[in-house]
Coordinates of N, CA and C in Angstrom, one line a residue:
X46 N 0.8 -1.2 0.0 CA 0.0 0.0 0.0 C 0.9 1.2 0.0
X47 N 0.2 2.2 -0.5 CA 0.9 3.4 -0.5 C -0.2 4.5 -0.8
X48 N 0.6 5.7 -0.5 CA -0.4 7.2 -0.2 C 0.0 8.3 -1.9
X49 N -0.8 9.0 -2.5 CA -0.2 9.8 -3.2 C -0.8 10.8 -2.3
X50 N -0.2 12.0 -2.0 CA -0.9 13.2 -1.2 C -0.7 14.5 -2.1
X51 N -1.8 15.2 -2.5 CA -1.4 16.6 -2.7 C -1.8 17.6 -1.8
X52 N -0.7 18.2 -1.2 CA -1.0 19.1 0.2 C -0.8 20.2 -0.3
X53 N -1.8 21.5 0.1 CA -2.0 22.7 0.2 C -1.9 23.2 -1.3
X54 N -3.4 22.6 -1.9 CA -3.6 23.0 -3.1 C -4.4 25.1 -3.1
X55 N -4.0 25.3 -3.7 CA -4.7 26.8 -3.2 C -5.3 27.4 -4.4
X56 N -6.1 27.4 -4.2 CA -7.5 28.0 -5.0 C -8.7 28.9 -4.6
X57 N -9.5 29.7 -5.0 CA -10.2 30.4 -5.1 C -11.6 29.8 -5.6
X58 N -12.6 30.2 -4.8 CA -13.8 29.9 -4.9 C -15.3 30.7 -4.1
X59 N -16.5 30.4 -4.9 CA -17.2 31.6 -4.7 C -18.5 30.3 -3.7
X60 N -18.1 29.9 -2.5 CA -18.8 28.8 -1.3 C -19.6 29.3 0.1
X61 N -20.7 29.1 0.2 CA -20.9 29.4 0.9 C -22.2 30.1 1.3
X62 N -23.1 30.3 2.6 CA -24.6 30.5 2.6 C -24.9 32.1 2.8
X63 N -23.7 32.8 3.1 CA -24.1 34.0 3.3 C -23.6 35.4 1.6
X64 N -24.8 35.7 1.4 CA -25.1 36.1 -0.1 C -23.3 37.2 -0.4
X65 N -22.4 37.5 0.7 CA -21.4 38.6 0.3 C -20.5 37.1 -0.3
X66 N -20.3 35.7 0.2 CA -19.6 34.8 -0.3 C -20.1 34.3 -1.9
X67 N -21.2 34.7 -2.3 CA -21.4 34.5 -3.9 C -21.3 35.5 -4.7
X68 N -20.5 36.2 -4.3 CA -19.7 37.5 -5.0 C -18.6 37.8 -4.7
X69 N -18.2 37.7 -2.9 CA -16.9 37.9 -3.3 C -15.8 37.0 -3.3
X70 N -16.5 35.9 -3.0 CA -15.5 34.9 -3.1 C -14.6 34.5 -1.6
X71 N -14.0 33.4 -1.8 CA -13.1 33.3 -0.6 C -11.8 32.2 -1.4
X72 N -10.5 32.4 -0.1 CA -9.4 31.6 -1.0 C -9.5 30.5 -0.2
X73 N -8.9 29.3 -0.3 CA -9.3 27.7 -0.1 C -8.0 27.2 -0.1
X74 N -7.7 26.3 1.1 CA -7.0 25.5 0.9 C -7.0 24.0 0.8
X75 N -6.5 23.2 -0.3 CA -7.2 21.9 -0.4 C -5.6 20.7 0.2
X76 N -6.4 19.5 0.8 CA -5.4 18.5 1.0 C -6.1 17.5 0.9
X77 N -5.5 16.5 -0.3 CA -6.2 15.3 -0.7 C -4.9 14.1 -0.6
X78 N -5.6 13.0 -0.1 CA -4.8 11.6 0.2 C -5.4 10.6 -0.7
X79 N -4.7 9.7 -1.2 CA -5.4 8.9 -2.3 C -4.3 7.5 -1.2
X80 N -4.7 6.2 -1.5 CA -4.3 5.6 -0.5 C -4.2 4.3 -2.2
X81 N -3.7 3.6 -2.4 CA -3.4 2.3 -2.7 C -2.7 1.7 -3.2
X82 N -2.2 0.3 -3.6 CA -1.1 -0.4 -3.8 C -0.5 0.1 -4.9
X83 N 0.4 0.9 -5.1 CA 1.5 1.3 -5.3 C 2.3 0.1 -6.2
X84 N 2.4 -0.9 -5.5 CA 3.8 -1.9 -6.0 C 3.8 -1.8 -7.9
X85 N 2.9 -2.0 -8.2 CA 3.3 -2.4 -9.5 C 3.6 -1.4 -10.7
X86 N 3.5 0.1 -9.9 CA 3.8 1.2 -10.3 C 5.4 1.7 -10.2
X87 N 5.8 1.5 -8.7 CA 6.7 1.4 -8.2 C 8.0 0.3 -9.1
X88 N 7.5 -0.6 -9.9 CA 8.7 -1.9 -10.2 C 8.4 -1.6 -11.7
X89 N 7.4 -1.1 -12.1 CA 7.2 -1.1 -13.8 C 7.7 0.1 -14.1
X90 N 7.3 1.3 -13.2 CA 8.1 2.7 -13.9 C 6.9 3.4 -14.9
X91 N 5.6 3.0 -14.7 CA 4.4 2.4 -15.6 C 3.3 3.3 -15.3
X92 N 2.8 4.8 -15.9 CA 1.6 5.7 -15.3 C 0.7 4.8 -15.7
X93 N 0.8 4.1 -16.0 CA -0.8 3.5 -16.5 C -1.1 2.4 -15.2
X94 N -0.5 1.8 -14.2 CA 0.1 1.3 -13.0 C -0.2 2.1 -11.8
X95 N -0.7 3.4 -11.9 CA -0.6 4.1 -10.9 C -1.8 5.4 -10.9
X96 N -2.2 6.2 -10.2 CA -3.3 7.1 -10.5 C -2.2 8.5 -10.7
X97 N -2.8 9.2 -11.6 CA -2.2 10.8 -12.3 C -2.6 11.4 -11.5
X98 N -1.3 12.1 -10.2 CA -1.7 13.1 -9.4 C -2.3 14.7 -10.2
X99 N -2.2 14.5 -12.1 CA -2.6 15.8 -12.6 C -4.1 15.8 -12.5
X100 N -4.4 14.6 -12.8 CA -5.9 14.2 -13.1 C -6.6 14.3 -11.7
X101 N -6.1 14.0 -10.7 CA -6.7 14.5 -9.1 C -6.8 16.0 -9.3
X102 N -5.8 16.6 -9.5 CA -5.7 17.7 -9.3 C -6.9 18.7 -9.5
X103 N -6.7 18.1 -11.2 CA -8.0 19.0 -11.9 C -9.2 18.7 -11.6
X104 N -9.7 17.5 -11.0 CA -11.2 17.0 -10.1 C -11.1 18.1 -9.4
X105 N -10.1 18.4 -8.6 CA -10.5 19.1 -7.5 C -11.0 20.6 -7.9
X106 N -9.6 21.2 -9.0 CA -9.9 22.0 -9.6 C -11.4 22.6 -10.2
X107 N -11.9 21.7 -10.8 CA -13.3 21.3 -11.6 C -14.3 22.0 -10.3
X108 N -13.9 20.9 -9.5 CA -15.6 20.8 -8.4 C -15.5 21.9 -7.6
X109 N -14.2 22.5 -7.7 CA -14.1 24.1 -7.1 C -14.4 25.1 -7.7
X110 N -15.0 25.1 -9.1 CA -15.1 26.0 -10.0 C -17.4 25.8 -9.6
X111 N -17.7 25.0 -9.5 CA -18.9 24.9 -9.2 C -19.2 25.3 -7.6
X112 N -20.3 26.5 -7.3 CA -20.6 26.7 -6.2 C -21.7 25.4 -5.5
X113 N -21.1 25.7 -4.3 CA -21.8 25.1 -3.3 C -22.1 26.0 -1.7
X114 N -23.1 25.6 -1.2 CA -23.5 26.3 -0.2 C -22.4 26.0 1.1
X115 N -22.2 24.8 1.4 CA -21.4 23.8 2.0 C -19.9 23.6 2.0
X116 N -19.2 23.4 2.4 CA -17.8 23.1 1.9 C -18.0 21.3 2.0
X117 N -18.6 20.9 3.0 CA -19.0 19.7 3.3 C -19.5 19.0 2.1
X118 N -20.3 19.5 1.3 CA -21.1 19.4 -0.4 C -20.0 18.9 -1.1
X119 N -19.5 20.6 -1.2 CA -18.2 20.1 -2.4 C -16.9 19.2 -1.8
X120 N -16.5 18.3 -0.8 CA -15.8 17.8 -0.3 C -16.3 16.4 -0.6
X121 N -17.7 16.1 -0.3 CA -18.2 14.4 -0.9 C -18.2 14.5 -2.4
X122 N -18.8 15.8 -3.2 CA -18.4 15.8 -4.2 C -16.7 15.4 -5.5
X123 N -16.1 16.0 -4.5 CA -14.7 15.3 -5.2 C -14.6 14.8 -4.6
X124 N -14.6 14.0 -3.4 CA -14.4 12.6 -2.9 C -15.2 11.1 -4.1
X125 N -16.3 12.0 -4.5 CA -17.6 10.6 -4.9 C -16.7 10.5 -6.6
X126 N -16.0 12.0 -7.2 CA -15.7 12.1 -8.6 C -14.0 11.1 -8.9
X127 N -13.2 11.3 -7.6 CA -12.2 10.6 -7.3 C -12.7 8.8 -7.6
X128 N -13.6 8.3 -6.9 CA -14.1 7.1 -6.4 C -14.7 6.5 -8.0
X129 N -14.8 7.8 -8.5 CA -15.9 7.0 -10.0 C -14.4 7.2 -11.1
X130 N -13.7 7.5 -11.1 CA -12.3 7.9 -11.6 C -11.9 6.9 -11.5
X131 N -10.9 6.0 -10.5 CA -10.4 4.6 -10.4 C -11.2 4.2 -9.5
X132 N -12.1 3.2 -9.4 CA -13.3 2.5 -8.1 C -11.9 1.6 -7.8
X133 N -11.6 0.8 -9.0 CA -10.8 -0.6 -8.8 C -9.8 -0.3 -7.6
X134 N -8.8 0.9 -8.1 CA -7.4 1.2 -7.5 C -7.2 1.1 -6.2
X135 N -8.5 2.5 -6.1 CA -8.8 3.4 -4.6 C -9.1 2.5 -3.6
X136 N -8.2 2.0 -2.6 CA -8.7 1.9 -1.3 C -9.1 3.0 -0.2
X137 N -8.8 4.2 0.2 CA -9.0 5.1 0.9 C -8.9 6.8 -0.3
X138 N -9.6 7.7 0.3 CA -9.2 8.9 -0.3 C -10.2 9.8 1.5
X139 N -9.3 10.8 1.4 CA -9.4 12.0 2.2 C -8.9 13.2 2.1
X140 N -9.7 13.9 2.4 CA -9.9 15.2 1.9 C -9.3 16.4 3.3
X141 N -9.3 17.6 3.1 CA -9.4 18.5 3.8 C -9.4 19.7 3.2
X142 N -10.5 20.5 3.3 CA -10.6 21.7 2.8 C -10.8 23.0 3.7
X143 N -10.1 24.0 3.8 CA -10.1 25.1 4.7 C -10.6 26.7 3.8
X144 N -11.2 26.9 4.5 CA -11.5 28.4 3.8 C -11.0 29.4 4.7
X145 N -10.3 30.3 3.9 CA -9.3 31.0 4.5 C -9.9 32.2 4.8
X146 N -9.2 32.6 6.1 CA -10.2 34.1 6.2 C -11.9 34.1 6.2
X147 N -11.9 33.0 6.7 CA -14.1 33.2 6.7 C -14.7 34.2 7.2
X148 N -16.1 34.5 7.0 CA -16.4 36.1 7.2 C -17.0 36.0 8.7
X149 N -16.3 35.6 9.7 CA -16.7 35.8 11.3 C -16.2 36.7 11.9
X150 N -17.3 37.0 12.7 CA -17.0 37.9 13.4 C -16.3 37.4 14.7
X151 N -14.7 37.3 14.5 CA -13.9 37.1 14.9 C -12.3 37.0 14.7
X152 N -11.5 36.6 15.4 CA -10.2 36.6 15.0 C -9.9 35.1 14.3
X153 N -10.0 34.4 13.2 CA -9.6 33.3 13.2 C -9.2 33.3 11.5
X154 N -7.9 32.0 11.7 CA -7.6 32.1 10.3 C -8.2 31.2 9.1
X155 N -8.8 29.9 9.5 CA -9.5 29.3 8.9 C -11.0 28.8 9.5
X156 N -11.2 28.3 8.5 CA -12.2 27.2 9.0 C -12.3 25.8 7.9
X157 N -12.2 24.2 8.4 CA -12.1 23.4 7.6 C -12.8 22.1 7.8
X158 N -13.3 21.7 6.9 CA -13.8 20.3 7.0 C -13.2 19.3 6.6
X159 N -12.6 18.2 7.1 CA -12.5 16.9 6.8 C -13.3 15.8 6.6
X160 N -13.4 15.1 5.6 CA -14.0 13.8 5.0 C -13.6 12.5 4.4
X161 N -13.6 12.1 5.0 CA -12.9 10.4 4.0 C -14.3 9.5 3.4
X162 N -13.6 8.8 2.6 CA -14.6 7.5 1.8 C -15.6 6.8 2.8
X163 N -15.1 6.9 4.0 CA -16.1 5.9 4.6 C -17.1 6.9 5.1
X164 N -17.1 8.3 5.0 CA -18.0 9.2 5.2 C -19.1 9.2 4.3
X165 N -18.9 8.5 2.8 CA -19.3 9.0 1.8 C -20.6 7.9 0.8

């Protein structure tokens, strides 16, 4: 077994229930874990053996470009588009998405949801 991880993907997106976040937007930070056997990727040298961390990337990219009220939404969302991508491969995938600077009335720097497959 083995993990591909893409950490602190940063993106822009327009998320969220209060009507100033569907205009002005907020920045995002994404971390995705893809979890599975590795070996025959590893000994062949072989992308076709292994899942394209570009092809993750742009899922994520994709489902960030569509609004959602929720970050929780769009997190099963590219969790469920990952899963229909390689079903066979994927043993585990997990997520973490933070929105930076949320509009509270407070001092804080993010706010984030986490979700994995078995959430899903």
């Amino acid at each position: 077994m083995g993990k591909i991880v893409l950490e602190n993907i940063k993106l822009f997106g327009f998320h969220g229930c209060m009507p100033e976040e569907k205009y002005v937007g907020s920045h995002y930070t994404v971390n995705l874990e893809i979890e599975f056997d590795l070996y025959q990727a590893s000994i062949n040298d072989d992308l076709s053996k292994t899942i394209n961390y570009i092809d993750l990337y742009s899922i994520v990219k994709e489902e960030m470009d569509i609004n959602s009220k929720l970050i929780e939404h769009l997190a099963q969302r590219i969790i469920k588009r990952i899963k229909k991508y390689n079903k066979p491969l994927i043993k585990y995938t997990k997520i973490k998405i933070c929105k930076e600077n949320p509009p509270l009335q407070g001092n804080i720097d993010r706010v984030c949801v986490i979700l994995d497959n078995s959430d899903c």
